[in-house]
Tab-separated table of C-alpha atoms in Angstrom:
chain	number	residue	atom	x	y	z
A	1	MET	CA	-92.752	9.387	-0.741
A	2	LYS	CA	-92.619	6.050	-2.581
A	3	VAL	CA	-89.308	4.809	-3.964
A	4	LEU	CA	-88.893	1.898	-6.364
A	5	VAL	CA	-85.434	0.278	-6.500
A	6	PRO	CA	-85.079	-2.232	-9.357
A	7	VAL	CA	-82.106	-4.596	-9.069
A	8	ASP	CA	-80.299	-7.320	-10.959
A	9	GLU	CA	-77.235	-9.359	-10.004
A	10	ASN	CA	-74.665	-6.780	-11.162
A	11	LEU	CA	-72.526	-4.477	-9.030
A	12	TYR	CA	-74.330	-1.307	-10.118
A	13	SER	CA	-77.474	-2.606	-8.403
A	14	MET	CA	-75.600	-2.818	-5.106
A	15	TYR	CA	-74.649	0.847	-5.574
A	16	ALA	CA	-78.300	1.702	-6.180
A	17	ILE	CA	-79.377	-0.136	-3.026
A	18	ARG	CA	-76.824	1.722	-0.918
A	19	HIS	CA	-77.715	5.108	-2.383
A	20	ALA	CA	-81.398	4.362	-1.784
A	21	ALA	CA	-80.618	3.449	1.828
A	22	ARG	CA	-78.789	6.735	2.372
A	23	LEU	CA	-81.771	8.570	0.927
A	24	ALA	CA	-84.079	6.552	3.175
A	25	VAL	CA	-82.173	7.599	6.303
A	26	ASN	CA	-83.169	11.213	5.580
A	27	THR	CA	-86.669	10.771	4.212
A	28	LEU	CA	-87.964	7.365	5.452
A	29	PRO	CA	-89.952	6.669	2.269
A	30	GLU	CA	-92.010	3.618	1.393
A	31	VAL	CA	-89.645	1.300	-0.498
A	32	VAL	CA	-90.167	-1.477	-3.032
A	33	LEU	CA	-87.169	-3.578	-4.104
A	34	LEU	CA	-87.941	-5.136	-7.480
A	35	ALA	CA	-86.268	-8.019	-9.330
A	36	MET	CA	-87.194	-9.522	-12.667
A	37	GLU	CA	-86.921	-13.090	-13.888
A	38	LYS	CA	-87.879	-15.081	-16.943
A	39	SER	CA	-91.145	-17.027	-16.871
A	40	LYS	CA	-90.829	-20.630	-15.744
A	41	THR	CA	-92.877	-23.218	-17.593
A	42	ASP	CA	-91.275	-26.568	-16.756
A	43	LEU	CA	-90.772	-26.251	-13.007
A	44	ASP	CA	-92.759	-28.084	-10.343
A	45	SER	CA	-92.847	-25.234	-7.828
A	46	ASN	CA	-94.667	-27.372	-5.267
A	47	SER	CA	-91.754	-29.768	-4.830
A	48	ILE	CA	-89.108	-27.196	-3.782
A	49	SER	CA	-89.036	-23.958	-1.801
A	50	PHE	CA	-89.997	-20.694	-3.505
A	51	GLU	CA	-86.505	-19.303	-2.967
A	52	LEU	CA	-84.918	-22.298	-4.697
A	53	SER	CA	-87.337	-22.246	-7.597
A	54	HIS	CA	-86.999	-18.462	-7.912
A	55	PRO	CA	-83.315	-17.595	-7.258
A	56	LYS	CA	-83.956	-13.894	-7.898
A	57	MET	CA	-85.945	-13.902	-4.639
A	58	ARG	CA	-82.793	-15.075	-2.855
A	59	MET	CA	-80.979	-12.177	-4.510
A	60	LEU	CA	-83.690	-9.799	-3.266
A	61	HIS	CA	-83.229	-11.120	0.278
A	62	ASN	CA	-79.510	-10.329	0.108
A	63	TYR	CA	-80.159	-6.808	-1.195
A	64	CYS	CA	-82.801	-6.318	1.503
A	65	LYS	CA	-80.268	-7.238	4.208
A	66	ASP	CA	-77.783	-4.789	2.702
A	67	PHE	CA	-80.452	-2.049	2.590
A	68	LEU	CA	-81.403	-2.619	6.245
A	69	ASN	CA	-77.756	-2.788	7.374
A	70	GLN	CA	-77.108	0.574	5.730
A	71	LEU	CA	-80.016	2.095	7.639
A	72	GLY	CA	-78.561	1.177	11.038
A	73	PRO	CA	-80.988	1.818	13.945
A	74	ASP	CA	-83.606	3.134	11.490
A	75	SER	CA	-83.905	-0.384	10.040
A	76	GLU	CA	-86.320	-1.239	12.886
A	77	LEU	CA	-88.814	1.145	11.297
A	78	TYR	CA	-88.905	-1.130	8.238
A	79	CYS	CA	-88.368	-4.612	9.657
A	80	SER	CA	-88.533	-6.117	13.132
A	81	ALA	CA	-86.125	-8.833	14.329
A	82	GLU	CA	-89.036	-11.295	14.548
A	83	ASP	CA	-90.127	-10.631	10.994
A	84	LYS	CA	-90.665	-13.855	9.015
A	85	PRO	CA	-92.425	-12.695	5.867
A	86	GLU	CA	-93.912	-15.069	3.341
A	87	VAL	CA	-94.113	-14.777	-0.413
A	88	ARG	CA	-97.546	-14.457	-1.979
A	89	ALA	CA	-98.813	-13.879	-5.473
A	90	ILE	CA	-100.436	-10.445	-5.780
A	91	GLY	CA	-101.113	-10.499	-9.509
A	92	LYS	CA	-100.322	-12.213	-12.758
A	93	ASP	CA	-96.568	-12.892	-12.851
A	94	LEU	CA	-96.068	-10.774	-9.701
A	95	TYR	CA	-94.983	-11.984	-6.247
A	96	GLU	CA	-94.592	-10.009	-3.047
A	97	GLU	CA	-92.867	-10.439	0.293
A	98	LYS	CA	-93.613	-7.642	2.751
A	99	MET	CA	-92.050	-6.692	6.060
A	100	SER	CA	-94.115	-5.656	9.056
A	101	GLY	CA	-92.370	-2.433	10.081
A	102	MET	CA	-93.999	0.961	10.625
A	103	LYS	CA	-92.618	2.058	7.242
A	104	LYS	CA	-93.488	-0.062	4.220
A	105	LEU	CA	-90.747	-2.242	2.739
A	106	ARG	CA	-91.724	-4.713	0.013
A	107	LEU	CA	-89.806	-7.213	-2.103
A	108	HIS	CA	-91.430	-7.715	-5.496
A	109	LEU	CA	-90.579	-10.259	-8.175
A	110	ARG	CA	-91.944	-9.990	-11.708
A	111	ASN	CA	-91.766	-12.477	-14.577
A	112	GLU	CA	-91.178	-9.825	-17.223
A	113	THR	CA	-88.432	-8.051	-19.108
A	114	PRO	CA	-86.730	-5.292	-17.031
A	115	ALA	CA	-87.863	-2.064	-18.695
A	116	LYS	CA	-91.459	-3.259	-19.043
A	117	ALA	CA	-91.530	-4.588	-15.471
A	118	ILE	CA	-90.019	-1.426	-13.948
A	119	LEU	CA	-92.381	0.934	-15.780
A	120	LYS	CA	-95.394	-1.223	-14.965
A	121	GLU	CA	-94.435	-1.527	-11.293
A	122	ALA	CA	-93.713	2.212	-10.932
A	123	LYS	CA	-97.183	2.966	-12.238
A	124	ARG	CA	-98.835	0.260	-10.122
A	125	ILE	CA	-97.391	1.543	-6.824
A	126	ASN	CA	-97.638	5.208	-7.888
A	127	SER	CA	-93.911	5.667	-7.351
A	128	ASP	CA	-92.448	9.153	-6.832
A	129	LEU	CA	-88.889	8.086	-7.640
A	130	ILE	CA	-87.140	5.172	-9.333
A	131	VAL	CA	-83.529	4.550	-8.231
A	132	LEU	CA	-81.513	2.228	-10.456
A	133	GLY	CA	-77.914	1.535	-11.317
A	134	CYS	CA	-76.273	1.667	-14.718
A	135	GLY	CA	-72.719	0.635	-15.562
A	136	TYR	CA	-70.268	2.152	-18.018
A	137	GLY	CA	-70.717	-0.099	-21.030
A	138	VAL	CA	-71.381	-3.123	-18.842
A	139	CYS	CA	-75.085	-2.686	-18.201
A	140	ASP	CA	-76.830	-6.038	-18.427
A	141	TRP	CA	-80.412	-6.046	-17.152
A	142	MET	CA	-81.185	-9.528	-18.518
A	143	GLY	CA	-79.540	-8.731	-21.822
A	144	ASP	CA	-81.234	-5.352	-22.302
A	145	SER	CA	-78.421	-2.857	-21.732
A	146	GLN	CA	-80.769	-0.009	-22.677
A	147	ALA	CA	-83.252	-0.755	-19.888
A	148	PRO	CA	-82.174	2.218	-17.673
A	149	GLY	CA	-82.491	4.590	-20.624
A	150	LYS	CA	-85.898	3.213	-21.573
A	151	VAL	CA	-87.069	3.708	-17.985
A	152	ALA	CA	-85.653	7.259	-17.863
A	153	GLU	CA	-87.404	8.067	-21.120
A	154	ASN	CA	-90.804	6.553	-20.437
A	155	ALA	CA	-91.430	6.732	-16.683
A	156	ASP	CA	-94.148	9.067	-15.399
A	157	CYS	CA	-92.185	9.789	-12.212
A	158	SER	CA	-88.654	11.037	-11.521
A	159	VAL	CA	-85.744	8.660	-12.155
A	160	LEU	CA	-82.330	8.649	-10.434
A	161	ILE	CA	-79.714	6.729	-12.434
A	162	LEU	CA	-76.473	6.051	-10.603
A	163	LYS	CA	-73.280	5.325	-12.494
A	164	LYS	CA	-70.836	4.738	-9.646
A	165	GLU	CA	-70.662	3.891	-5.966
A	166	GLN	CA	-68.534	6.853	-4.957
A	167	ASP	CA	-70.066	9.991	-3.512
A	168	ILE	CA	-71.404	12.725	-5.723
A	169	SER	CA	-69.303	15.892	-5.316
A	170	LYS	CA	-71.429	18.260	-7.431
A	171	VAL	CA	-75.101	18.475	-8.371
A	172	VAL	CA	-75.642	20.394	-11.611
A	173	CYS	CA	-79.222	21.641	-11.816
A	174	CYS	CA	-80.087	22.558	-15.410
A	175	LEU	CA	-83.001	25.004	-15.460
A	176	ASP	CA	-84.428	25.899	-18.854
A	177	HIS	CA	-88.022	26.820	-18.075
A	178	ALA	CA	-90.145	28.232	-15.264
A	179	HIS	CA	-92.316	25.204	-14.503
A	180	ALA	CA	-90.125	23.089	-12.219
A	181	THR	CA	-91.971	21.857	-9.130
A	182	GLN	CA	-91.292	22.520	-5.463
A	183	GLU	CA	-91.099	18.740	-4.914
A	184	SER	CA	-88.283	18.456	-7.435
A	185	PHE	CA	-86.314	21.254	-5.743
A	186	GLU	CA	-86.761	19.455	-2.428
A	187	MET	CA	-85.449	16.256	-4.018
A	188	ILE	CA	-82.327	18.110	-5.178
A	189	ASN	CA	-82.010	19.622	-1.715
A	190	GLN	CA	-82.027	16.111	-0.222
A	191	LEU	CA	-79.276	14.921	-2.565
A	192	VAL	CA	-77.077	17.989	-2.054
A	193	THR	CA	-77.390	17.564	1.722
A	194	LEU	CA	-76.922	13.793	1.562
A	195	TYR	CA	-73.634	13.985	-0.334
A	196	ASN	CA	-72.496	17.352	1.064
A	197	ALA	CA	-72.142	18.251	-2.602
A	198	GLU	CA	-71.674	21.558	-4.395
A	199	LEU	CA	-74.753	22.879	-6.160
A	200	GLU	CA	-74.601	24.579	-9.535
A	201	ILE	CA	-77.702	26.226	-11.012
A	202	VAL	CA	-77.469	26.460	-14.793
A	203	GLY	CA	-79.784	28.713	-16.782
A	204	VAL	CA	-80.271	28.135	-20.491
A	205	LEU	CA	-79.985	31.118	-22.852
A	206	LYS	CA	-82.448	31.213	-25.716
A	207	HIS	CA	-81.195	33.194	-28.711
A	208	GLY	CA	-78.391	34.485	-26.472
A	209	GLN	CA	-80.726	35.786	-23.751
A	210	LEU	CA	-82.034	34.448	-20.495
A	211	GLN	CA	-85.817	34.459	-20.606
A	212	GLU	CA	-87.416	36.617	-17.925
A	213	GLU	CA	-89.377	33.738	-16.395
A	214	VAL	CA	-86.259	31.539	-16.251
A	215	GLU	CA	-84.268	34.358	-14.609
A	216	GLN	CA	-87.055	34.789	-12.061
A	217	GLN	CA	-87.155	31.046	-11.460
A	218	MET	CA	-83.382	30.941	-10.943
A	219	SER	CA	-83.652	33.789	-8.424
A	220	GLU	CA	-86.396	31.942	-6.549
A	221	VAL	CA	-84.375	28.726	-6.587
A	222	LEU	CA	-81.314	30.509	-5.193
A	223	ASP	CA	-83.428	32.040	-2.414
A	224	TYR	CA	-84.910	28.613	-1.689
A	225	TYR	CA	-81.495	27.002	-1.209
A	226	MET	CA	-79.918	29.974	0.611
A	227	LYS	CA	-82.691	29.783	3.225
A	228	ARG	CA	-81.599	26.175	3.776
A	229	GLY	CA	-77.950	27.109	4.176
A	230	ILE	CA	-76.945	25.751	0.781
A	231	GLN	CA	-74.651	27.920	-1.338
A	232	ALA	CA	-75.144	27.607	-5.082
A	233	LEU	CA	-73.027	28.643	-8.056
A	234	VAL	CA	-74.841	30.197	-11.013
A	235	LYS	CA	-73.985	29.609	-14.631
A	236	VAL	CA	-75.598	30.184	-18.024
A	237	VAL	CA	-75.313	28.061	-21.159
A	238	ASP	CA	-76.537	28.913	-24.643
A	239	GLU	CA	-79.134	26.510	-26.009
A	240	ASP	CA	-76.841	25.763	-28.972
A	241	SER	CA	-74.221	24.473	-26.509
A	242	LEU	CA	-76.679	22.631	-24.284
A	243	GLU	CA	-76.189	19.167	-25.793
A	244	ALA	CA	-72.406	19.414	-25.450
A	245	PHE	CA	-72.787	20.776	-21.909
A	246	ILE	CA	-74.984	17.975	-20.599
A	247	SER	CA	-72.716	15.391	-22.247
A	248	SER	CA	-69.585	16.792	-20.600
A	249	GLY	CA	-70.383	15.843	-17.002
A	250	SER	CA	-67.802	13.956	-14.956
A	251	GLU	CA	-68.093	10.694	-13.019
A	252	ASN	CA	-68.519	12.507	-9.693
A	253	GLU	CA	-71.337	14.754	-10.857
A	254	LEU	CA	-75.081	14.354	-10.791
A	255	LEU	CA	-76.898	16.136	-13.596
A	256	ALA	CA	-80.481	17.078	-12.739
A	257	VAL	CA	-82.728	17.885	-15.694
A	258	TRP	CA	-86.449	18.443	-16.079
A	259	LEU	CA	-87.988	16.554	-18.961
A	260	SER	CA	-91.390	18.193	-19.110
A	261	PRO	CA	-93.238	19.231	-22.297
A	262	MET	CA	-92.169	22.824	-21.490
A	263	SER	CA	-88.478	21.981	-21.454
A	264	LEU	CA	-85.923	22.702	-24.160
A	265	LEU	CA	-84.227	19.551	-22.972
A	266	LYS	CA	-87.366	17.616	-23.846
A	267	LYS	CA	-86.913	18.781	-27.427
A	268	LEU	CA	-83.178	18.131	-27.345
A	269	LEU	CA	-83.635	14.700	-25.802
A	270	SER	CA	-86.536	13.708	-28.021
A	271	ARG	CA	-87.862	10.180	-28.246
A	272	GLY	CA	-85.052	7.654	-28.459
A	273	LYS	CA	-82.298	10.123	-27.550
A	274	VAL	CA	-82.732	9.818	-23.783
A	275	THR	CA	-81.775	6.146	-23.942
A	276	THR	CA	-78.593	6.943	-25.892
A	277	PHE	CA	-77.793	9.846	-23.566
A	278	VAL	CA	-78.102	7.624	-20.474
A	279	GLU	CA	-75.768	5.089	-22.056
A	280	LYS	CA	-73.059	7.567	-23.047
A	281	THR	CA	-72.900	10.138	-20.259
A	282	LEU	CA	-70.407	9.671	-17.428
A	283	SER	CA	-72.540	11.579	-14.917
A	284	SER	CA	-75.203	10.102	-12.738
A	285	LEU	CA	-78.578	11.515	-13.746
A	286	LEU	CA	-81.701	12.752	-12.047
A	287	ILE	CA	-84.551	12.986	-14.528
A	288	LEU	CA	-87.231	15.156	-12.925
A	289	ARG	CA	-90.911	15.152	-13.796
């Protein structure tokens, strides 16, 4: 599993780092911490250290220390005490500092705007999951407050958007079609276990009825989680009420939705609406693909 964690200097990025570390304790994925900065044209980079000429790299170092501290003894899998990594250019406007642990941990710095840099980096490393923070009306991301929504809307992989530091008490899994993947169910399983959260499986009624394939999928999902000792509540929501339902989540909930071409939610959250939805909802979000 490859996880990309984009960060800026705001508090929500610290939350994202700590959530990513908790996830890493369970799954030990490959991790890339990514920061973005504006291009520098009038700086003599040979006269001062890279960290001084690129302060976002110093920020990345601080987040990296926080990530490793959260891992505890597992941090040795990512970084040895003798590790003294060096920064190198690995592409146009892209720098990398890599640790030498058994599990890959990389610090990447891009000279690009956030949404563009995150999407490009996720594709370049073939990321399975992007974890990023998003504040309530205080999102910055170098002046692009819609960056998390743009990433959620346009990424090819799954995206976990965290709105608060506190633990998630309920995961609401909104199932509206029969084409969700086993990998996505496993990802939900990890989060439910990680936060010791309640799980709610929500089926979507079409024209007042639950489609046979969705009902079968819900039954299979319940069996899947029961075999893992996870109890799940079951609920149904009419498609006409779906928009109101997904907008009504609380701060302590994580709403998991599949945005595939087969999904009703894909039609509901058509182009441009995902960004607005990410901005307005109180819940943390897991966009599954």
